[in-house]
PDB file of C-alpha atoms in Angstrom:
ATOM      1  CA  MET A   1       0.000   0.000   0.000  1.00  0.00           C
ATOM      2  CA  LYS A   2       2.842   2.399   0.842  1.00  0.00           C
ATOM      3  CA  ARG A   3       4.467   1.786  -2.529  1.00  0.00           C
ATOM      4  CA  ARG A   4       1.304   2.735  -4.484  1.00  0.00           C
ATOM      5  CA  THR A   5       0.894   5.888  -2.408  1.00  0.00           C
ATOM      6  CA  SER A   6       4.531   6.846  -3.027  1.00  0.00           C
ATOM      7  CA  ILE A   7       4.169   6.295  -6.763  1.00  0.00           C
ATOM      8  CA  ALA A   8       0.968   8.341  -6.886  1.00  0.00           C
ATOM      9  CA  VAL A   9       2.542  11.185  -4.881  1.00  0.00           C
ATOM     10  CA  CYS A  10       5.649  11.182  -7.128  1.00  0.00           C
ATOM     11  CA  ALA A  11       3.485  11.233 -10.266  1.00  0.00           C
ATOM     12  CA  LEU A  12       1.436  14.128  -8.901  1.00  0.00           C
ATOM     13  CA  LEU A  13       4.585  16.087  -7.961  1.00  0.00           C
ATOM     14  CA  GLY A  14       6.069  15.433 -11.405  1.00  0.00           C
ATOM     15  CA  LEU A  15       2.922  16.762 -13.064  1.00  0.00           C
ATOM     16  CA  MET A  16       2.974  19.868 -10.857  1.00  0.00           C
ATOM     17  CA  VAL A  17       6.652  20.571 -11.633  1.00  0.00           C
ATOM     18  CA  ALA A  18       6.079  20.078 -15.378  1.00  0.00           C
ATOM     19  CA  THR A  19       3.172  22.525 -15.272  1.00  0.00           C
ATOM     20  CA  LEU A  20       5.266  25.107 -13.421  1.00  0.00           C
ATOM     21  CA  ALA A  21       8.169  24.661 -15.857  1.00  0.00           C
ATOM     22  CA  GLN A  22       5.931  25.535 -18.818  1.00  0.00           C
ATOM     23  CA  GLY A  23       5.479  29.062 -17.533  1.00  0.00           C
ATOM     24  CA  ALA A  24       2.978  31.621 -18.705  1.00  0.00           C
ATOM     25  CA  THR A  25       2.631  33.988 -21.626  1.00  0.00           C
ATOM     26  CA  LEU A  26       2.732  37.505 -20.207  1.00  0.00           C
ATOM     27  CA  ARG A  27       1.790  40.497 -22.334  1.00  0.00           C
ATOM     28  CA  TYR A  28       2.794  44.041 -21.426  1.00  0.00           C
ATOM     29  CA  HIS A  29      -0.354  46.158 -21.199  1.00  0.00           C
ATOM     30  CA  GLY A  30       0.017  49.882 -21.984  1.00  0.00           C
ATOM     31  CA  SER A  31       3.347  51.716 -21.974  1.00  0.00           C
ATOM     32  CA  GLY A  32       5.610  52.143 -18.960  1.00  0.00           C
ATOM     33  CA  ASN A  33       8.196  50.613 -16.667  1.00  0.00           C
ATOM     34  CA  TYR A  34       9.091  46.953 -17.339  1.00  0.00           C
ATOM     35  CA  ASN A  35       8.682  46.258 -13.604  1.00  0.00           C
ATOM     36  CA  ASP A  36       5.023  47.331 -13.487  1.00  0.00           C
ATOM     37  CA  VAL A  37       2.500  44.605 -12.782  1.00  0.00           C
ATOM     38  CA  PHE A  38      -0.947  45.092 -14.286  1.00  0.00           C
ATOM     39  CA  ALA A  39      -3.508  45.875 -11.606  1.00  0.00           C
ATOM     40  CA  VAL A  40      -7.261  45.686 -11.911  1.00  0.00           C
ATOM     41  CA  THR A  41      -7.430  49.483 -11.697  1.00  0.00           C
ATOM     42  CA  GLY A  42      -4.110  50.135 -13.471  1.00  0.00           C
ATOM     43  CA  VAL A  43      -3.406  50.588 -17.133  1.00  0.00           C
ATOM     44  CA  THR A  44       0.196  49.373 -17.454  1.00  0.00           C
ATOM     45  CA  GLY A  45       2.169  46.263 -16.642  1.00  0.00           C
ATOM     46  CA  TRP A  46       2.382  42.523 -17.218  1.00  0.00           C
ATOM     47  CA  ASP A  47      -0.933  40.793 -17.861  1.00  0.00           C
ATOM     48  CA  THR A  48      -1.835  37.137 -18.440  1.00  0.00           C
ATOM     49  CA  GLY A  49      -4.761  38.156 -20.639  1.00  0.00           C
ATOM     50  CA  GLY A  50      -7.173  37.826 -17.755  1.00  0.00           C
ATOM     51  CA  GLY A  51      -5.637  40.024 -15.106  1.00  0.00           C
ATOM     52  CA  PRO A  52      -2.472  40.522 -13.080  1.00  0.00           C
ATOM     53  CA  GLY A  53       0.437  38.345 -14.070  1.00  0.00           C
ATOM     54  CA  GLY A  54       3.338  39.312 -11.806  1.00  0.00           C
ATOM     55  CA  LEU A  55       6.854  39.923 -13.073  1.00  0.00           C
ATOM     56  CA  PRO A  56       8.029  37.509 -15.776  1.00  0.00           C
ATOM     57  CA  GLY A  57      10.340  34.686 -14.738  1.00  0.00           C
ATOM     58  CA  SER A  58      12.646  32.087 -16.255  1.00  0.00           C
ATOM     59  CA  ALA A  59       9.811  29.873 -17.548  1.00  0.00           C
ATOM     60  CA  ASP A  60       7.761  32.702 -19.073  1.00  0.00           C
ATOM     61  CA  LEU A  61       7.267  33.984 -22.628  1.00  0.00           C
ATOM     62  CA  ILE A  62       6.949  37.768 -22.693  1.00  0.00           C
ATOM     63  CA  ARG A  63       5.214  39.782 -25.393  1.00  0.00           C
ATOM     64  CA  VAL A  64       5.277  43.532 -25.955  1.00  0.00           C
ATOM     65  CA  ASN A  65       2.527  44.057 -28.500  1.00  0.00           C
ATOM     66  CA  TRP A  66      -0.344  46.093 -27.140  1.00  0.00           C
ATOM     67  CA  GLY A  67      -1.355  48.962 -29.443  1.00  0.00           C
ATOM     68  CA  ASN A  68       2.196  50.101 -30.326  1.00  0.00           C
ATOM     69  CA  ASN A  69       3.179  50.256 -26.666  1.00  0.00           C
ATOM     70  CA  THR A  70       6.640  50.647 -25.143  1.00  0.00           C
ATOM     71  CA  ALA A  71       8.011  48.762 -22.143  1.00  0.00           C
ATOM     72  CA  THR A  72      11.156  50.384 -20.681  1.00  0.00           C
ATOM     73  CA  LEU A  73      13.697  48.388 -18.677  1.00  0.00           C
ATOM     74  CA  THR A  74      16.057  50.371 -16.414  1.00  0.00           C
ATOM     75  CA  ASN A  75      17.369  47.656 -14.064  1.00  0.00           C
ATOM     76  CA  VAL A  76      18.401  43.998 -14.107  1.00  0.00           C
ATOM     77  CA  ALA A  77      15.237  42.022 -14.866  1.00  0.00           C
ATOM     78  CA  PRO A  78      14.622  38.448 -13.760  1.00  0.00           C
ATOM     79  CA  THR A  79      15.598  36.010 -16.536  1.00  0.00           C
ATOM     80  CA  VAL A  80      12.874  35.043 -19.021  1.00  0.00           C
ATOM     81  CA  ASN A  81      12.369  32.021 -21.247  1.00  0.00           C
ATOM     82  CA  GLN A  82      11.566  33.817 -24.509  1.00  0.00           C
ATOM     83  CA  PHE A  83      10.420  37.165 -25.919  1.00  0.00           C
ATOM     84  CA  GLN A  84       8.287  38.299 -28.853  1.00  0.00           C
ATOM     85  CA  LEU A  85       7.979  41.967 -29.766  1.00  0.00           C
ATOM     86  CA  GLY A  86       5.250  43.021 -32.211  1.00  0.00           C
ATOM     87  CA  VAL A  87       3.061  39.918 -32.377  1.00  0.00           C
ATOM     88  CA  ASP A  88      -0.563  40.812 -33.171  1.00  0.00           C
ATOM     89  CA  GLU A  89       0.066  44.520 -32.766  1.00  0.00           C
ATOM     90  CA  SER A  90       3.193  46.668 -32.839  1.00  0.00           C
ATOM     91  CA  GLY A  91       5.291  47.078 -29.691  1.00  0.00           C
ATOM     92  CA  GLN A  92       8.767  47.891 -28.516  1.00  0.00           C
ATOM     93  CA  LEU A  93      11.101  47.080 -25.652  1.00  0.00           C
ATOM     94  CA  VAL A  94      13.662  49.741 -24.700  1.00  0.00           C
ATOM     95  CA  VAL A  95      16.579  48.630 -22.524  1.00  0.00           C
ATOM     96  CA  GLU A  96      17.975  51.807 -20.956  1.00  0.00           C
ATOM     97  CA  SER A  97      21.315  52.397 -19.212  1.00  0.00           C
ATOM     98  CA  GLY A  98      21.569  49.906 -16.346  1.00  0.00           C
ATOM     99  CA  GLY A  99      18.897  47.680 -17.867  1.00  0.00           C
ATOM    100  CA  LYS A 100      19.684  44.029 -18.451  1.00  0.00           C
ATOM    101  CA  LEU A 101      17.522  41.261 -19.900  1.00  0.00           C
ATOM    102  CA  THR A 102      18.710  37.652 -20.099  1.00  0.00           C
ATOM    103  CA  VAL A 103      16.822  35.016 -22.084  1.00  0.00           C
ATOM    104  CA  VAL A 104      17.516  31.422 -21.037  1.00  0.00           C
ATOM    105  CA  GLY A 105      15.054  29.362 -23.099  1.00  0.00           C
ATOM    106  CA  THR A 106      15.628  27.514 -26.348  1.00  0.00           C
ATOM    107  CA  GLY A 107      12.543  28.814 -28.195  1.00  0.00           C
ATOM    108  CA  SER A 108      13.197  31.473 -30.839  1.00  0.00           C
ATOM    109  CA  CYS A 109      12.990  35.106 -29.783  1.00  0.00           C
ATOM    110  CA  LYS A 110      11.390  37.461 -32.282  1.00  0.00           C
ATOM    111  CA  VAL A 111      11.506  41.175 -32.990  1.00  0.00           C
ATOM    112  CA  GLY A 112       8.608  41.555 -35.455  1.00  0.00           C
ATOM    113  CA  ASN A 113       6.558  38.354 -35.249  1.00  0.00           C
ATOM    114  CA  ASN A 114       3.272  38.394 -37.153  1.00  0.00           C
ATOM    115  CA  PRO A 115       2.282  37.527 -40.693  1.00  0.00           C
ATOM    116  CA  SER A 116       1.546  41.173 -41.492  1.00  0.00           C
ATOM    117  CA  SER A 117       3.761  43.936 -42.835  1.00  0.00           C
ATOM    118  CA  ALA A 118       1.599  46.398 -40.847  1.00  0.00           C
ATOM    119  CA  VAL A 119       3.023  45.130 -37.520  1.00  0.00           C
ATOM    120  CA  THR A 120       6.378  46.400 -36.241  1.00  0.00           C
ATOM    121  CA  GLY A 121       8.400  44.989 -33.363  1.00  0.00           C
ATOM    122  CA  GLN A 122      11.359  46.938 -32.011  1.00  0.00           C
ATOM    123  CA  LEU A 123      14.165  46.204 -29.568  1.00  0.00           C
ATOM    124  CA  ILE A 124      16.266  49.234 -28.622  1.00  0.00           C
ATOM    125  CA  ILE A 125      19.351  48.763 -26.434  1.00  0.00           C
ATOM    126  CA  LYS A 126      20.732  52.075 -25.180  1.00  0.00           C
ATOM    127  CA  THR A 127      24.169  52.938 -23.763  1.00  0.00           C
ATOM    128  CA  ASN A 128      25.114  50.573 -20.914  1.00  0.00           C
ATOM    129  CA  GLY A 129      22.023  48.439 -21.546  1.00  0.00           C
ATOM    130  CA  VAL A 130      22.562  44.701 -22.112  1.00  0.00           C
ATOM    131  CA  VAL A 131      20.483  41.921 -23.670  1.00  0.00           C
ATOM    132  CA  ASN A 132      21.711  38.290 -23.555  1.00  0.00           C
ATOM    133  CA  VAL A 133      19.986  35.754 -25.817  1.00  0.00           C
ATOM    134  CA  SER A 134      20.894  32.055 -25.989  1.00  0.00           C
ATOM    135  CA  ALA A 135      18.237  31.020 -28.528  1.00  0.00           C
ATOM    136  CA  VAL A 136      17.824  31.931 -32.192  1.00  0.00           C
ATOM    137  CA  LEU A 137      16.889  35.606 -32.643  1.00  0.00           C
ATOM    138  CA  HIS A 138      14.673  36.604 -35.583  1.00  0.00           C
ATOM    139  CA  VAL A 139      14.547  40.280 -36.555  1.00  0.00           C
ATOM    140  CA  GLY A 140      11.677  40.647 -39.009  1.00  0.00           C
ATOM    141  CA  GLY A 141      10.359  37.120 -38.569  1.00  0.00           C
ATOM    142  CA  GLY A 142       7.026  37.548 -40.362  1.00  0.00           C
ATOM    143  CA  ALA A 143       6.555  41.288 -39.765  1.00  0.00           C
ATOM    144  CA  THR A 144       8.750  44.381 -39.654  1.00  0.00           C
ATOM    145  CA  GLY A 145      11.476  44.032 -37.056  1.00  0.00           C
ATOM    146  CA  ILE A 146      13.948  46.719 -36.023  1.00  0.00           C
ATOM    147  CA  LEU A 147      16.882  45.992 -33.722  1.00  0.00           C
ATOM    148  CA  THR A 148      18.738  49.153 -32.661  1.00  0.00           C
ATOM    149  CA  ILE A 149      21.871  48.796 -30.561  1.00  0.00           C
ATOM    150  CA  ASP A 150      22.370  52.450 -29.598  1.00  0.00           C
ATOM    151  CA  GLY A 151      25.487  52.307 -27.413  1.00  0.00           C
ATOM    152  CA  GLY A 152      24.367  49.137 -25.649  1.00  0.00           C
ATOM    153  CA  THR A 153      25.296  45.481 -26.060  1.00  0.00           C
ATOM    154  CA  LEU A 154      23.516  42.453 -27.506  1.00  0.00           C
ATOM    155  CA  ASN A 155      25.174  39.126 -26.675  1.00  0.00           C
ATOM    156  CA  GLN A 156      23.729  36.557 -29.094  1.00  0.00           C
ATOM    157  CA  SER A 157      25.058  33.017 -28.607  1.00  0.00           C
ATOM    158  CA  ASN A 158      22.992  31.424 -31.384  1.00  0.00           C
ATOM    159  CA  HIS A 159      21.824  32.315 -34.899  1.00  0.00           C
ATOM    160  CA  LEU A 160      20.684  35.825 -35.812  1.00  0.00           C
ATOM    161  CA  TRP A 161      18.144  35.811 -38.658  1.00  0.00           C
ATOM    162  CA  VAL A 162      17.205  39.108 -40.324  1.00  0.00           C
ATOM    163  CA  GLY A 163      14.101  39.227 -42.552  1.00  0.00           C
ATOM    164  CA  SER A 164      13.587  35.493 -42.037  1.00  0.00           C
ATOM    165  CA  ALA A 165      10.073  35.012 -43.452  1.00  0.00           C
ATOM    166  CA  ALA A 166       8.492  35.705 -46.836  1.00  0.00           C
ATOM    167  CA  ILE A 167       6.952  38.990 -45.663  1.00  0.00           C
ATOM    168  CA  GLY A 168       9.540  39.598 -42.926  1.00  0.00           C
ATOM    169  CA  ASN A 169      11.455  42.852 -43.138  1.00  0.00           C
ATOM    170  CA  GLY A 170      14.355  43.121 -40.717  1.00  0.00           C
ATOM    171  CA  THR A 171      16.733  45.966 -39.937  1.00  0.00           C
ATOM    172  CA  VAL A 172      19.717  45.934 -37.567  1.00  0.00           C
ATOM    173  CA  ILE A 173      21.287  49.270 -36.602  1.00  0.00           C
ATOM    174  CA  VAL A 174      24.486  49.414 -34.530  1.00  0.00           C
ATOM    175  CA  THR A 175      25.344  52.994 -33.572  1.00  0.00           C
ATOM    176  CA  ASN A 176      27.042  55.191 -30.950  1.00  0.00           C
ATOM    177  CA  GLY A 177      29.563  52.524 -29.941  1.00  0.00           C
ATOM    178  CA  GLY A 178      27.002  49.748 -29.647  1.00  0.00           C
ATOM    179  CA  THR A 179      28.228  46.160 -29.713  1.00  0.00           C
ATOM    180  CA  LEU A 180      26.717  43.071 -31.301  1.00  0.00           C
ATOM    181  CA  ASN A 181      28.434  39.888 -30.068  1.00  0.00           C
ATOM    182  CA  ILE A 182      27.434  36.796 -32.018  1.00  0.00           C
ATOM    183  CA  ASP A 183      28.856  33.517 -30.785  1.00  0.00           C
ATOM    184  CA  ARG A 184      32.005  35.165 -29.443  1.00  0.00           C
ATOM    185  CA  LYS A 185      32.539  37.299 -32.551  1.00  0.00           C
ATOM    186  CA  SER A 186      32.092  41.024 -32.067  1.00  0.00           C
ATOM    187  CA  VAL A 187      30.689  43.522 -34.544  1.00  0.00           C
ATOM    188  CA  VAL A 188      31.062  47.163 -33.516  1.00  0.00           C
TER     189      VAL A 188
END
């Protein structure tokens, strides 16, 4: 009897851990500080589509795509699993000085991710801002994607695809001393 109970408990725990590992899809509602959490009475922050979502974590997919909104990161954010900017609607993520975003998942990250040329996704990395991506990064993966490294740093340890779909239009701008590191090779 004890053995069956142990097996059932282990199976239940395994299911709970697998569910937690899948994470959530969090969408940034409105424009504002990356660290804002959507509140029932608020108009900005992370939202699960049905209400407050909390800050994104290492198992979560984040989307900035709410009516051409802008999420601005000014500090070190918790790691995320994946990001998509400009999915159903246009949106941009701005990583300011002191801002740092690290992506740890294996799913592709996309700047401009919708089968429509009317949607634009933007990632702007300003001076002393840092973005670290370990998965494939698509700029213009099915929509218009603009990656601007304006004095900041993008560390990309996998493939970088620009204009990677039939209607994808990708642009990469490196300016003001910005650095694009791809698999230990630096482009300045």
